[in-house]
Each structure stands twice: as C-alpha cells, then as structure tokens.
C-alpha cells in the first residue's frame, strides 16, 4: 500500500496551527502558540505519583510483559507481502462488512472473531463490548496459521490451539490507537502481537486529548522492533491502559494481534444485518490462490494472482420464469425482456 501521498498526522496538526499566520492574524497566532505551549500535553493520574510510586508502577507493568525476537528478515518480508494482499482484497470489497474497520490513518482487519468497541457500542464504557454473531467476519487466513501462529507454537510462546481471533492493524505515518484495555470479558490472556514493516512503540498509562491530539507522558514506552513478538498478561494487560501514540508511528507499520476469545464471551443478541444485495462475493478461485505460496518454495503459479479473482454482483431482483411461461411468452415484457420480481 503506497504511503507517499499520505500526510503525517503531525503535519496536519502543525498546519492547523499555522494556516492563519498572516499579518492580520499574527497576534491571534501568537496567543494560540502560547496556549498550546501551556497545553502541550495532558496530565494523567501517574503524573501526581512520587518517584517511589512511579517506580513501583513501572515494575508492575514490566512484570506482565514478555518479548521475543522470533522472525527473521526474510520471514518478515514473506508475511508483509501477505499483509499487502489483505489490503488489496479489502480494497476490492472482498471481505465481509465487519471484517474491515477503517479509520483515517489506521485500518483494522478482524479474522475469526470481531467485536463492537468505541463508537460502535450501543452503551458506552468498558464491559459493554460484544462479539459479533458467528460468521459476521471472515475466517483466519491459512497464512496467519502457517507463517505466524505455528512459529509461536513451535517456540512454546503460546499453546497450540490457543488462537481463535486474529487482527491486523495497519498504520499509516502518524496513525494511532488511543489508550485502552483489551476487554477481559472477551479475551483470555496472554495477548500476543507481532510487529512488521517498521519499528514503533507501545505506551502504557497515557491520557489522550483531542483537537489536536495530545498525549500525556507514559509510565512506560516499550520499543517494538520489526519481527518482535510481544505478550501482555497480568498487570500490563488488565490494570493499565496501553496505546500507540502518533509520534511513535513515523512510517507504515502493521501488527498482527493473536488472541483467544473466551468461551463465555457475550455476543450481540440481534443478528447483524445481512449483506446488501449488491455485495461482491468471492469466487472459489480466490481460496485457491495465495496459500499455495506458504509451502516454503517461493515459486508462484498463475492461480495465485488477484487477476484470477472474479467479482460477482448479486442482483436485488430474481427472474421468475417457468418452462411453460417461456413457451407461451407470458414471462416477457412488451420489449421482449423477461419480467422480474423483487425479493
């Protein structure tokens, strides 16, 4: 996915402050500069901690974090090509509605399980997140199992059969995710993630304010290198928020988050709306494509190209013609075209 035309969020913030900096607005601009200098970052509750309390909090967070450098340069490149393919399929409209969640500088791709959060919640607040109905998001692609999950299993990082939910977060420069705790009534622990494309950082204990986005000083900023596996559990997963700050995403970055949905996790009671009549469907040739590349050799066949994906639109009308009506001409309109009936 090309990012050359994408404007860094920080540049947008800067331009919003400086666009009215002509002579007539110089005084107002200086006043704004003074205001934002004072308001450069919000305060969190941790800012009021004394040095001993801050150190205790830091150690609690660190106790719930484990990192492994597991993926090589070549393995990263192989997985990054697969992530690019997910983006392409999404752009073609070949995923279910709730598989893809788009934001200005960050896209999420849910596989296996998806859930409502943030502005999607009927009732706001932690604990109100709900899983979508079964089948509302696409299944976890085979390549995630083969290229990512299996390596974590083989390294005894997570047990075999643990993962039933995979999410790809694809960030553009300046993208972010605000402070949150992965809902414990939805997901078991640990939460595993693997970083790709570029280096970034995960911050703990931050407070966000908006218009423009500003972030308080973190309790801990955890470096995330390309190919690094990070596991969160205990205090780091359940008792302090984590986020990705805009200033820590300086280039395109993606993360694959691997989790296990609890057996007793609540689901939406009312089934989500069925796909629209004109929704594109994936033909069988799609399922026969990319996973043939996962066997280990880098040879590609013609069946692995997106060129072979056929886009089919399902019309909202069904032509109803019986054999007898065809013979008698009852099923034709005056211009000779068949009648149609709405579903």
Coordinates of C-alpha atoms in Angstrom, one line a residue:
X1 CA 0.0 0.0 0.0
X2 CA 1.5 3.3 -1.1
X3 CA 2.0 5.8 1.7
X4 CA 3.8 8.5 -0.2
X5 CA 0.6 10.6 -0.6
X6 CA -0.4 10.2 3.0
X7 CA 0.0 13.2 5.1
X8 CA 1.6 12.6 8.5
X9 CA -0.9 13.4 11.3
X10 CA 1.6 15.6 13.0
X11 CA 1.9 17.7 9.8
X12 CA -1.8 18.2 9.8
X13 CA -1.7 19.3 13.4
X14 CA 1.1 21.7 12.7
X15 CA -0.6 23.1 9.6
X16 CA -3.9 23.7 11.5
X17 CA -1.9 25.9 13.9
X18 CA -0.1 27.9 11.3
X19 CA -2.5 28.3 8.3
X20 CA -3.8 31.7 9.6
X21 CA -0.3 33.1 10.4
X22 CA -0.6 36.1 8.1
X23 CA 0.0 39.7 9.3
X24 CA -3.7 40.2 10.2
X25 CA -3.7 37.1 12.4
X26 CA -0.2 37.4 13.9
X27 CA -1.5 38.5 17.3
X28 CA -4.1 35.7 17.5
X29 CA -1.5 33.2 16.2
X30 CA 1.0 34.2 19.0
X31 CA -1.8 33.8 21.5
X32 CA -2.6 30.3 20.2
X33 CA 1.1 29.4 20.3
X34 CA 1.2 30.5 23.9
X35 CA -1.9 28.4 24.7
X36 CA -0.6 25.3 23.0
X37 CA 2.8 25.7 24.7
X38 CA 0.9 25.5 28.1
X39 CA -1.4 22.8 26.9
X40 CA 1.2 20.7 25.0
X41 CA 0.3 17.5 26.8
X42 CA -2.5 16.5 29.2
X43 CA -1.8 15.2 32.7
X44 CA -2.5 11.6 33.7
X45 CA -3.0 10.4 37.3
X46 CA 0.5 9.0 37.2
X47 CA 2.0 12.5 37.0
X48 CA 1.0 13.0 40.6
X49 CA 2.9 10.0 41.8
X50 CA 6.1 10.5 43.7
X51 CA 9.3 8.9 42.5
X52 CA 8.8 5.7 44.6
X53 CA 5.2 5.2 43.4
X54 CA 6.2 5.7 39.8
X55 CA 9.0 3.1 40.1
X56 CA 6.5 0.6 41.7
X57 CA 4.0 1.2 38.9
X58 CA 6.8 0.7 36.3
X59 CA 7.8 -2.6 37.8
X60 CA 4.2 -3.8 37.9
X61 CA 3.8 -3.1 34.2
X62 CA 7.1 -4.7 33.3
X63 CA 6.1 -7.9 35.2
X64 CA 3.4 -8.5 32.7
X65 CA 5.4 -8.0 29.5
X66 CA 7.5 -10.7 27.6
X67 CA 9.2 -10.1 24.3
X68 CA 10.8 -12.4 21.8
X69 CA 12.8 -11.7 18.6
X70 CA 11.4 -14.5 16.6
X71 CA 11.0 -13.6 12.9
X72 CA 14.0 -13.1 10.6
X73 CA 14.3 -10.5 7.8
X74 CA 13.1 -13.0 5.2
X75 CA 10.2 -14.2 7.3
X76 CA 9.1 -10.6 7.8
X77 CA 9.2 -9.9 4.1
X78 CA 7.1 -13.0 3.4
X79 CA 4.5 -12.0 6.0
X80 CA 4.4 -8.4 4.9
X81 CA 3.6 -9.5 1.3
X82 CA 0.6 -11.4 2.8
X83 CA -0.5 -8.3 4.7
X84 CA -0.3 -6.3 1.5
X85 CA -2.6 -8.9 -0.1
X86 CA -5.1 -8.5 2.7
X87 CA -5.2 -4.7 2.0
X88 CA -5.7 -5.4 -1.8
X89 CA -8.6 -7.8 -1.1
X90 CA -10.2 -5.3 1.2
X91 CA -9.9 -2.5 -1.4
X92 CA -11.6 -4.8 -3.9
X93 CA -14.5 -5.3 -1.4
X94 CA -13.9 -9.0 -1.0
X95 CA -14.3 -9.2 2.8
X96 CA -17.4 -9.2 4.9
X97 CA -18.7 -5.9 6.3
X98 CA -17.5 -6.4 9.9
X99 CA -14.1 -7.8 8.9
X100 CA -12.8 -4.3 8.0
X101 CA -12.8 -1.2 10.2
X102 CA -11.4 1.9 8.5
X103 CA -10.1 5.0 10.2
X104 CA -8.2 8.0 8.6
X105 CA -4.7 6.7 9.4
X106 CA -5.3 3.2 10.6
X107 CA -7.3 0.2 9.2
X108 CA -8.2 -2.9 11.2
X109 CA -8.9 -6.3 9.7
X110 CA -10.7 -8.8 12.0
X111 CA -10.5 -12.5 11.4
X112 CA -12.1 -15.4 13.3
X113 CA -13.9 -13.1 15.7
X114 CA -14.8 -9.4 15.7
X115 CA -16.4 -7.3 18.3
X116 CA -18.0 -3.9 18.9
X117 CA -16.0 -1.2 20.6
X118 CA -15.7 2.5 20.9
X119 CA -18.3 4.5 19.0
X120 CA -19.9 1.2 17.8
X121 CA -21.2 0.4 21.3
X122 CA -24.9 0.9 22.0
X123 CA -23.9 1.6 25.6
X124 CA -20.5 3.2 26.1
X125 CA -17.9 2.1 28.6
X126 CA -15.7 -0.9 29.4
X127 CA -17.5 -4.1 29.8
X128 CA -20.1 -3.3 27.2
X129 CA -18.1 -4.8 24.3
X130 CA -19.9 -7.6 22.4
X131 CA -18.8 -10.2 19.9
X132 CA -20.4 -10.1 16.5
X133 CA -22.6 -13.1 15.6
X134 CA -20.7 -16.1 14.3
X135 CA -19.8 -15.8 10.7
X136 CA -20.0 -12.0 10.6
X137 CA -16.3 -11.7 10.0
X138 CA -14.0 -13.8 7.7
X139 CA -12.1 -16.8 8.9
X140 CA -8.5 -16.5 9.9
X141 CA -6.4 -16.9 6.7
X142 CA -4.3 -20.0 6.4
X143 CA -1.1 -18.0 6.0
X144 CA -1.6 -16.5 9.5
X145 CA -1.8 -20.0 11.0
X146 CA 1.2 -21.3 8.9
X147 CA 3.5 -18.3 9.0
X148 CA 2.8 -16.7 12.3
X149 CA 0.8 -18.8 14.8
X150 CA 2.7 -22.0 14.1
X151 CA 6.1 -20.3 14.8
X152 CA 4.8 -19.1 18.2
X153 CA 3.5 -22.6 18.9
X154 CA 6.9 -24.2 18.0
X155 CA 8.7 -21.7 20.2
X156 CA 6.4 -22.6 23.1
X157 CA 5.3 -18.9 23.3
X158 CA 1.6 -19.8 23.1
X159 CA -0.1 -23.2 23.3
X160 CA -1.3 -25.0 20.2
X161 CA -5.0 -24.3 19.5
X162 CA -5.0 -21.1 21.6
X163 CA -5.6 -18.6 18.9
X164 CA -9.2 -18.2 17.5
X165 CA -9.0 -14.4 16.8
X166 CA -6.5 -12.6 14.7
X167 CA -6.5 -8.8 14.0
X168 CA -4.2 -6.9 11.6
X169 CA -3.8 -3.2 12.5
X170 CA -2.2 -1.4 9.5
X171 CA -1.0 2.1 10.4
X172 CA 0.0 5.0 8.1
X173 CA 2.5 7.5 9.4
X174 CA 1.1 9.4 12.3
X175 CA -1.6 6.8 13.0
X176 CA -2.5 5.8 16.5
X177 CA -4.8 3.8 18.8
X178 CA -6.0 5.5 21.9
X179 CA -5.5 4.2 25.4
X180 CA -7.5 1.0 26.1
X181 CA -7.5 -2.4 27.8
X182 CA -8.4 -5.4 25.7
X183 CA -11.7 -6.4 27.2
X184 CA -11.1 -9.2 29.7
X185 CA -14.6 -10.5 29.4
X186 CA -13.9 -11.0 25.7
X187 CA -10.3 -12.2 25.6
X188 CA -8.2 -14.6 27.6
X189 CA -4.6 -13.8 28.4
X190 CA -1.9 -13.5 27.2
X191 CA -2.4 -11.1 24.3
X192 CA 0.2 -11.8 21.6
X193 CA 1.3 -9.4 18.9
X194 CA 3.9 -9.3 16.2
X195 CA 5.2 -6.1 14.5
X196 CA 6.0 -5.7 10.9
X197 CA 7.2 -3.1 8.3
X198 CA 8.9 -0.7 10.7
X199 CA 9.8 0.0 14.3
X200 CA 7.3 1.6 16.7
X201 CA 6.5 1.6 20.4
X202 CA 3.7 0.7 22.8
X203 CA 3.0 3.2 25.6
X204 CA 1.3 2.4 28.9
X205 CA -0.7 4.7 31.2
X206 CA -1.3 7.6 28.7
X207 CA -4.1 10.0 28.6
X208 CA -5.3 11.4 25.3
X209 CA -6.9 14.7 24.5
X210 CA -8.1 15.7 21.0
X211 CA -8.3 18.6 18.5
X212 CA -5.4 18.4 18.2
X213 CA -4.3 15.0 19.5
X214 CA -2.1 15.3 22.6
X215 CA -0.8 12.5 24.8
X216 CA 0.4 12.5 28.4
X217 CA 3.8 11.2 29.4
X218 CA 3.7 7.4 29.5
X219 CA 4.5 5.2 32.5
X220 CA 6.5 3.0 30.1
X221 CA 7.3 3.3 26.4
X222 CA 8.0 -0.2 25.1
X223 CA 10.1 -0.4 21.9
X224 CA 8.6 -2.7 19.2
X225 CA 11.1 -3.8 16.6
X226 CA 10.2 -5.4 13.3
X227 CA 9.6 -9.1 13.8
X228 CA 9.3 -8.8 17.5
X229 CA 6.7 -10.8 19.5
X230 CA 5.1 -9.1 22.5
X231 CA 3.0 -10.8 25.1
X232 CA 0.8 -8.9 27.6
X233 CA -0.7 -10.5 30.7
X234 CA -1.2 -9.8 34.4
X235 CA -0.9 -6.2 35.4
X236 CA 0.2 -4.9 32.0
X237 CA -2.9 -6.4 30.3
X238 CA -5.6 -5.9 33.0
X239 CA -4.7 -2.9 35.2
X240 CA -3.2 -0.2 33.0
X241 CA -4.1 1.0 29.5
X242 CA -1.8 0.7 26.5
X243 CA -1.8 2.7 23.3
X244 CA 0.1 3.6 20.2
X245 CA 1.0 7.3 20.0
X246 CA 1.0 9.3 16.7
X247 CA 4.6 10.3 17.3
X248 CA 5.7 6.7 17.5
X249 CA 4.5 5.8 14.0
X250 CA 6.9 7.5 11.7
X251 CA 6.5 5.1 8.8
X252 CA 4.0 2.5 7.7
X253 CA 3.7 -0.1 10.4
X254 CA 1.5 -3.2 10.8
X255 CA 0.8 -5.5 13.8
X256 CA -0.8 -8.9 13.9
X257 CA -2.6 -9.4 17.2
X258 CA -3.4 -13.0 18.2
X259 CA -5.9 -13.7 20.9
X260 CA -8.3 -16.3 22.3
X261 CA -11.9 -15.4 22.7
X262 CA -13.4 -16.7 25.9
X263 CA -16.0 -19.5 25.6
X264 CA -18.4 -17.4 27.7
X265 CA -17.8 -14.1 25.9
X266 CA -21.1 -12.2 25.3
X267 CA -22.4 -11.8 21.7
X268 CA -24.8 -9.4 20.1
X269 CA -28.3 -10.6 20.7
X270 CA -29.7 -9.4 17.5
X271 CA -28.1 -10.8 14.3
X272 CA -26.4 -8.1 12.3
X273 CA -27.9 -7.0 9.0
X274 CA -27.3 -9.4 6.1
X275 CA -25.0 -8.4 3.3
X276 CA -26.5 -5.9 0.9
X277 CA -27.9 -7.4 -2.4
X278 CA -25.1 -5.9 -4.4
X279 CA -22.3 -7.2 -2.2
X280 CA -19.4 -8.7 -4.0
X281 CA -18.8 -12.4 -3.4
X282 CA -15.5 -14.3 -3.5
X283 CA -15.4 -17.0 -6.2
X284 CA -13.6 -20.3 -5.4
X285 CA -10.5 -19.3 -7.3
X286 CA -9.7 -16.8 -4.5
X287 CA -9.5 -19.5 -1.9
X288 CA -7.1 -21.5 -4.1
X289 CA -4.7 -18.6 -4.5
X290 CA -2.1 -17.3 -2.1
X291 CA -1.8 -20.1 0.4
X292 CA 0.0 -22.3 -2.2
X293 CA 2.9 -19.9 -1.7
X294 CA 3.2 -20.9 2.0
X295 CA 4.7 -24.3 1.4
X296 CA 8.2 -23.0 1.5
X297 CA 9.3 -22.5 -2.1
X298 CA 8.9 -19.1 -3.5
X299 CA 7.5 -20.2 -6.8
X300 CA 4.2 -18.7 -7.8
X301 CA 1.6 -20.1 -10.1
X302 CA -0.9 -18.3 -12.2
X303 CA -3.7 -19.2 -9.7
X304 CA -2.0 -17.1 -7.1
X305 CA -2.7 -13.8 -8.8
X306 CA -5.5 -11.4 -8.0
X307 CA -6.2 -11.3 -11.7
X308 CA -8.0 -14.6 -11.3
X309 CA -10.4 -13.3 -8.7
X310 CA -13.8 -12.9 -10.3
X311 CA -16.1 -10.2 -8.9
X312 CA -19.8 -11.2 -8.9
X313 CA -22.6 -8.9 -8.0
X314 CA -25.8 -10.4 -6.7
X315 CA -28.8 -8.5 -8.2
X316 CA -31.7 -7.5 -6.0
X317 CA -34.2 -8.9 -8.5
X318 CA -34.9 -12.6 -9.3
X319 CA -36.1 -13.5 -12.7
X320 CA -39.1 -15.9 -12.3
X321 CA -39.8 -17.8 -15.5
X322 CA -41.3 -21.3 -15.7
X323 CA -40.8 -23.5 -18.7
X324 CA -44.5 -23.2 -19.6
X325 CA -44.4 -19.4 -19.4
X326 CA -41.4 -19.3 -21.7
X327 CA -43.3 -21.4 -24.3
X328 CA -46.4 -19.2 -24.1
X329 CA -44.4 -15.9 -23.9
X330 CA -46.1 -14.9 -20.6
X331 CA -42.9 -14.1 -19.0
X332 CA -41.9 -11.4 -21.3
X333 CA -42.4 -7.7 -21.2
X334 CA -43.6 -5.8 -24.4
X335 CA -40.0 -5.2 -25.4
X336 CA -39.2 -8.9 -25.1
X337 CA -37.2 -8.8 -21.9
X338 CA -38.1 -11.1 -19.0
X339 CA -40.2 -9.9 -16.1
X340 CA -38.5 -9.6 -12.8
X341 CA -39.8 -9.7 -9.3
X342 CA -38.2 -8.0 -6.2
X343 CA -37.2 -10.3 -3.4

